[in-house]
Coordinates of C-alpha atoms in Angstrom, one line a residue:
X19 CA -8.0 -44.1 8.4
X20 CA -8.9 -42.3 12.0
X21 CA -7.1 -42.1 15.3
X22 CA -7.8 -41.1 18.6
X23 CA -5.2 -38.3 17.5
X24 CA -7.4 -37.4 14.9
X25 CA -8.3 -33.6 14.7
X26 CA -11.6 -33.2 14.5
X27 CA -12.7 -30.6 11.9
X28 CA -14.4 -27.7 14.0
X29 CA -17.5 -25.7 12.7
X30 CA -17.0 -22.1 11.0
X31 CA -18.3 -18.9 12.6
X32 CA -20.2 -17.0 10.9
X33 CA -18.2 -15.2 8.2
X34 CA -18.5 -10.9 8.5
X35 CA -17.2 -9.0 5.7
X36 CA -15.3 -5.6 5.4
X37 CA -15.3 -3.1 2.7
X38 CA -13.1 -0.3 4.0
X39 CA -10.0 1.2 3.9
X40 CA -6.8 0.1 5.6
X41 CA -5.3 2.4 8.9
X42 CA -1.7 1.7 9.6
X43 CA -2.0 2.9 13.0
X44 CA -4.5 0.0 13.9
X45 CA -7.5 1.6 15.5
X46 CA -10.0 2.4 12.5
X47 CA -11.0 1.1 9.1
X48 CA -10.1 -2.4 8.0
X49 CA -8.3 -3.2 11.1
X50 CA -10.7 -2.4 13.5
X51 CA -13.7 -3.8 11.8
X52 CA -11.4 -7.4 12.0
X53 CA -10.6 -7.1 15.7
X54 CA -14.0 -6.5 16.0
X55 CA -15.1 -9.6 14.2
X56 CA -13.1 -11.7 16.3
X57 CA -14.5 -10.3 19.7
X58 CA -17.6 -11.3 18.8
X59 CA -16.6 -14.5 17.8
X60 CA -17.2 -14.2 13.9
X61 CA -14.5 -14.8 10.8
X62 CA -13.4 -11.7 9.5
X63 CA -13.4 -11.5 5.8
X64 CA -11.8 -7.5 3.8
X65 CA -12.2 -6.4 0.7
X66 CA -9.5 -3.1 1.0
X67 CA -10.8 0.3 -0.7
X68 CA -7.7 2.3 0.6
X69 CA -4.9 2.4 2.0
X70 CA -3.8 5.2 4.5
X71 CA -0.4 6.8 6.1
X72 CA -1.8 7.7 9.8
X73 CA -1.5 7.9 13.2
X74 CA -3.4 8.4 16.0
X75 CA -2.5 12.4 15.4
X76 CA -3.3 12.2 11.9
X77 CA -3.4 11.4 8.3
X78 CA -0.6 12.1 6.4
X79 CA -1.7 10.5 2.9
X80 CA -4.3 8.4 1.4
X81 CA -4.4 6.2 -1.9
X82 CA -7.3 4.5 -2.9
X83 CA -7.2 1.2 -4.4
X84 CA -8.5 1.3 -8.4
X85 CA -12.5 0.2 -8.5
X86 CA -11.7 -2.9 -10.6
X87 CA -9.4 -4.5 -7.9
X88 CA -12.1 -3.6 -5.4
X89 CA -14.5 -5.3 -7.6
X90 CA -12.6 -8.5 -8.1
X91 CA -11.6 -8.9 -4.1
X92 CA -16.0 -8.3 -3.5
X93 CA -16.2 -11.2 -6.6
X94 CA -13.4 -13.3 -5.0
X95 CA -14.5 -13.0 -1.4
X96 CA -18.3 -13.6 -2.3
X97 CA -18.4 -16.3 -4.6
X98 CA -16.5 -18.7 -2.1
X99 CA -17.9 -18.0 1.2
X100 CA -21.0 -17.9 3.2
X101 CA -21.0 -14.4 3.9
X102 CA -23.9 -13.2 6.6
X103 CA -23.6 -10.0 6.9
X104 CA -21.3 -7.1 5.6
X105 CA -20.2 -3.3 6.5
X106 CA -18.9 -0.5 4.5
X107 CA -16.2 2.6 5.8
X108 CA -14.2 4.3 3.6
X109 CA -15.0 4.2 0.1
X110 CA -12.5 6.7 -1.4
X111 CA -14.2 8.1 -4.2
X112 CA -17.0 8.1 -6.3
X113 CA -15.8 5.6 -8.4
X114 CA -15.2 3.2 -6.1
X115 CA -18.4 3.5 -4.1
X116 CA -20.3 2.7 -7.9
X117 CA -17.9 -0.7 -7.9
X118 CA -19.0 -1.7 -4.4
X119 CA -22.3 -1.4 -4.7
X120 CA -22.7 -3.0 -8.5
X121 CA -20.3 -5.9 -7.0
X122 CA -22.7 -6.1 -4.1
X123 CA -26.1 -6.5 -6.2
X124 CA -24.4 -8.8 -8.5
X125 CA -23.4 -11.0 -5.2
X126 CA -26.8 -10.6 -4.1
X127 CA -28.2 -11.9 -7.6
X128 CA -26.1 -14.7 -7.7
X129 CA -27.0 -15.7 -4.1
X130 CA -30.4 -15.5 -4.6
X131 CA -31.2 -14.5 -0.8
X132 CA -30.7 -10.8 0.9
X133 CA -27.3 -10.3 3.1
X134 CA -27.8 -7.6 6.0
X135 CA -25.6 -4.6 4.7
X136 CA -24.3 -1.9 7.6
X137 CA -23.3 1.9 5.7
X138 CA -21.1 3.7 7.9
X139 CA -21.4 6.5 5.6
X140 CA -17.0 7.6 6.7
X141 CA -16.7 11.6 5.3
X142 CA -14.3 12.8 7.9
X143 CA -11.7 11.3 10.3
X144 CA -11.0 11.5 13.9
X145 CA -8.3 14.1 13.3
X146 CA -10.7 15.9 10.6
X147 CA -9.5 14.9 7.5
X148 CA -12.1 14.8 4.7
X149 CA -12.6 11.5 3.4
X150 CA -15.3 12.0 0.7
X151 CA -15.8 14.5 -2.1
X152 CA -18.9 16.3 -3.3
X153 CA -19.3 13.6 -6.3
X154 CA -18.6 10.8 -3.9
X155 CA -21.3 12.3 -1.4
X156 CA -23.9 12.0 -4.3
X157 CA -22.7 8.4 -5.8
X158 CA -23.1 7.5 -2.1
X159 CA -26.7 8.7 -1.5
X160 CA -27.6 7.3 -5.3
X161 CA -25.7 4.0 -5.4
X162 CA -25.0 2.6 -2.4
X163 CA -27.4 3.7 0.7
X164 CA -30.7 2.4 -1.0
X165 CA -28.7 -1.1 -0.6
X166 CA -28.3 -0.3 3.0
X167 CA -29.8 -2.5 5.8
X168 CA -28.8 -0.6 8.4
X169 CA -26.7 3.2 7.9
X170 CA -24.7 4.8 11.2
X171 CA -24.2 8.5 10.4
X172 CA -22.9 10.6 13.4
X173 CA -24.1 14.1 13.0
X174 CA -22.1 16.3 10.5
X175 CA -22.9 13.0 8.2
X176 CA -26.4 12.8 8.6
X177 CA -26.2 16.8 8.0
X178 CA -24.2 15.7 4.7
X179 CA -26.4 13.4 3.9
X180 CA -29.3 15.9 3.8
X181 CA -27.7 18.7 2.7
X182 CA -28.8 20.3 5.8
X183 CA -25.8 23.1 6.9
X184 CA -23.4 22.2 9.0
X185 CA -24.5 22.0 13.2
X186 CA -28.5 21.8 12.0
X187 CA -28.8 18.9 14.0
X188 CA -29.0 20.9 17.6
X189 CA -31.1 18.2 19.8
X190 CA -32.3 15.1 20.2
X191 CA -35.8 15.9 18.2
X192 CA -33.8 17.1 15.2
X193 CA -31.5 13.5 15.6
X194 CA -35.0 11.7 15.4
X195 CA -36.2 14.0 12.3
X196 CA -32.8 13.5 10.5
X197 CA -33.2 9.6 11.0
X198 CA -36.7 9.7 9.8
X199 CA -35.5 11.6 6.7
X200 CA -32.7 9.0 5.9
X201 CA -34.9 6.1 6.1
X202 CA -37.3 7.8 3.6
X203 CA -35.0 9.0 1.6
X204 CA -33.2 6.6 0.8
X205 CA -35.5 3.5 1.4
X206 CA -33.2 2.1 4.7
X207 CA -34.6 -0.2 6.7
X208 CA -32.9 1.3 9.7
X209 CA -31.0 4.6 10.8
X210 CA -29.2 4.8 13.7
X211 CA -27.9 8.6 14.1
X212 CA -24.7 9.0 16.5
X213 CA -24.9 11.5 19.2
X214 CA -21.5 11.3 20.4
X215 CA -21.0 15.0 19.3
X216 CA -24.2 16.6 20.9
X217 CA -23.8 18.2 24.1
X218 CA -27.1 17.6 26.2
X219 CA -28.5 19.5 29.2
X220 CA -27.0 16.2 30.9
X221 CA -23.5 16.3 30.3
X222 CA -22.8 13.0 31.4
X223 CA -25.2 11.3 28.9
X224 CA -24.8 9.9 25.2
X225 CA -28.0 9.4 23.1
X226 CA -28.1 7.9 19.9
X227 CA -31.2 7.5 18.2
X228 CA -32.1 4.3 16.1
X229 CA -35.5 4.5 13.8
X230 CA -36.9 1.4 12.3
X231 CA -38.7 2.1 8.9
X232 CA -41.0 -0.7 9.1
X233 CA -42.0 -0.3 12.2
X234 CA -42.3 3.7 12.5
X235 CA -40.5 3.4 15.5
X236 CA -38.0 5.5 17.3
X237 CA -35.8 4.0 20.4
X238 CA -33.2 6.4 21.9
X239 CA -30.2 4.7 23.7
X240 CA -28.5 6.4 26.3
X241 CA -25.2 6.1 27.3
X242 CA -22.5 6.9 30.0
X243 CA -20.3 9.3 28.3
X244 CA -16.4 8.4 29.4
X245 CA -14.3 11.5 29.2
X246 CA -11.4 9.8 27.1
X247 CA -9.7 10.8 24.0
X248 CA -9.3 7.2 22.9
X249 CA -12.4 7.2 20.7
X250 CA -10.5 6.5 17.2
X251 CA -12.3 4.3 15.3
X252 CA -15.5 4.1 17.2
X253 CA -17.8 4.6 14.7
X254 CA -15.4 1.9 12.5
X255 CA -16.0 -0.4 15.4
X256 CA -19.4 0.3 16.0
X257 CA -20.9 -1.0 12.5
X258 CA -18.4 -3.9 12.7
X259 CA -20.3 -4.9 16.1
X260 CA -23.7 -4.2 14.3
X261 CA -22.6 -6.5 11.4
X262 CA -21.3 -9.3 13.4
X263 CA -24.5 -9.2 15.7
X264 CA -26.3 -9.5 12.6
X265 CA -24.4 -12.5 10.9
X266 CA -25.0 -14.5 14.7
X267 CA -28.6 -14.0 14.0
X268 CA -29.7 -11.3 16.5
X269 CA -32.4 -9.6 15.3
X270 CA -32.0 -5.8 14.6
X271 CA -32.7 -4.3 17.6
X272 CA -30.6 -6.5 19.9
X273 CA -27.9 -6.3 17.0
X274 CA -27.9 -2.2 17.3
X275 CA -28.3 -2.3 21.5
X276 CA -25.3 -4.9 21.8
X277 CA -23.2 -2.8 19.4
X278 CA -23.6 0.5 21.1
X279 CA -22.9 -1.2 24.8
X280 CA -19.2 -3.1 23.1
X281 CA -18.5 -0.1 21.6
X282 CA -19.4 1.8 25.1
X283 CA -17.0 -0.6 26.8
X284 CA -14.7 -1.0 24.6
X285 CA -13.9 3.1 25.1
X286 CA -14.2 2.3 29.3
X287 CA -11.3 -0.1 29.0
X288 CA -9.3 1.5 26.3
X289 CA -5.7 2.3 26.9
X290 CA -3.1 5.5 25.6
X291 CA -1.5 4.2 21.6
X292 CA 0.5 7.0 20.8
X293 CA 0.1 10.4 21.2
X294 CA -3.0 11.9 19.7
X295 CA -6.9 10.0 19.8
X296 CA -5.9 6.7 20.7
X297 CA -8.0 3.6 19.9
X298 CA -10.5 1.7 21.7
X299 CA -10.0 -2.0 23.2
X300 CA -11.7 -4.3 20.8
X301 CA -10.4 -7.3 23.2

């Protein structure tokens, strides 16, 4: 029987998932990417890899969570919802990035249709904390990129990434070479490397530089750069935009453009969390 009270069942938003690790002080990882989700007007779904002590000064302590837990909550999560799009952060270890990505192909199998993947390949945190070992680096570049979609390295990770030394990537050019190298490499559709770090003959200006495999085609997006400290968890937020833009149905480009411009105001409008690298305003 219906009334006029009746509540009328409403239709789901697209469902994002995350596959990170968990930062008590809010701004990054697991947190972030679900504050992002909502912004954008998608359903958040997490599949926890870690769990970390920190603030927005730094990171007292870290615990992963065992592979086979990850696996189940990827088995759980993706065998009962429409998933449309997913991102990674921090994987922990090496062992854990080889139970994401079997967990993800398996989903995939099952499925029977391809589900946008965003690699935010996380080695070191805002306060410098190293996030990633050597054997995790290499399960990384094995395993888990050649599943990738789309992968966000800034530049010390895209250096990682191609065992180039430390600060090789010195200008825009070498940006554009080190995407074109990751795209080979490792068989990604698209690479977006993060200039955030680069200090250009404009001071005033962020460029990141996004190359599309299939296309042979470089775009550089240029941004205002806000003098701020609250920048924790940008790159965290910055894949979570991507893979919510990508589970609405925006093609890539637009996807990557959008991202970079929430993420851009999302710094602009931050406000002071503590007392070290405060978060952005995912609002």
């Amino acid at each position: 029987m219906t009334t006029k009270d009746s509540i009328q069942e409403q239709q789901a938003p697209p469902a994002v998932l995350t596959i990170a690790g968990s930062d008590s002080s809010g701004g990054a990882g697991i947190q972030a990417d679900l504050k992002t989700f909502m912004a954008h007007g998608t359903y958040g779904l997490s599949v926890i890899t870690a769990i970390t002590a920190q603030n927005t000064q730094t990171v007292h302590s870290a615990s992963r969570v065992s592979p086979n837990m990850v696996a189940q909550q990827m088995s759980a999560v993706m065998s009962d919802i429409d998933v449309r799009a997913a991102k990674t952060g921090m994987l922990a270890d090496a062992e854990v990035i080889e139970a994401v990505a079997t967990s993800w192909q398996s989903a995939l199998e099952i499925r029977g249709m391809a589900i946008p993947l965003v690699v935010d390949p996380v080695m070191v945190s805002t306060s410098g904390t190293q996030l990633l070992d050597a054997d995790a680096l290499t399960t990384l570049r094995e395993k888990l990129l050649p599943l990738a979609t789309i992968v966000t390295p800034n530049l010390r990770e895209a250096e990682a990434l191609l065992n180039m030394a430390p600060y090789a990537i010195d200008s825009v050019n070498a940006m554009r070479q080190a995407a074109l190298q990751i795209s080979t490499q490792f068989n990604v559709e698209v690479t977006i490397v993060k200039g955030g770090h680069l200090q250009l003959a404009d001071p005033g200006t962020v460029v990141d530089v996004v190359y599309e495999r299939a296309l042979d085609n470089f775009t550089q997006v240029s941004s205002a750069r806000i003098d701020s400290v609250n920048t924790h968890g940008t790159g965290c937020t910055l894949s979570a935009a991507i893979a919510a833009n990508l589970a609405k149905g925006l093609v890539i480009a637009d996807a990557v453009r959008n991202g970079i411009r929430y993420v851009n105001e999302a710094i602009q409008t931050s406000y002071k969390v503590g007392c070290g690298a405060g978060p952005v305003n995912h609002a």
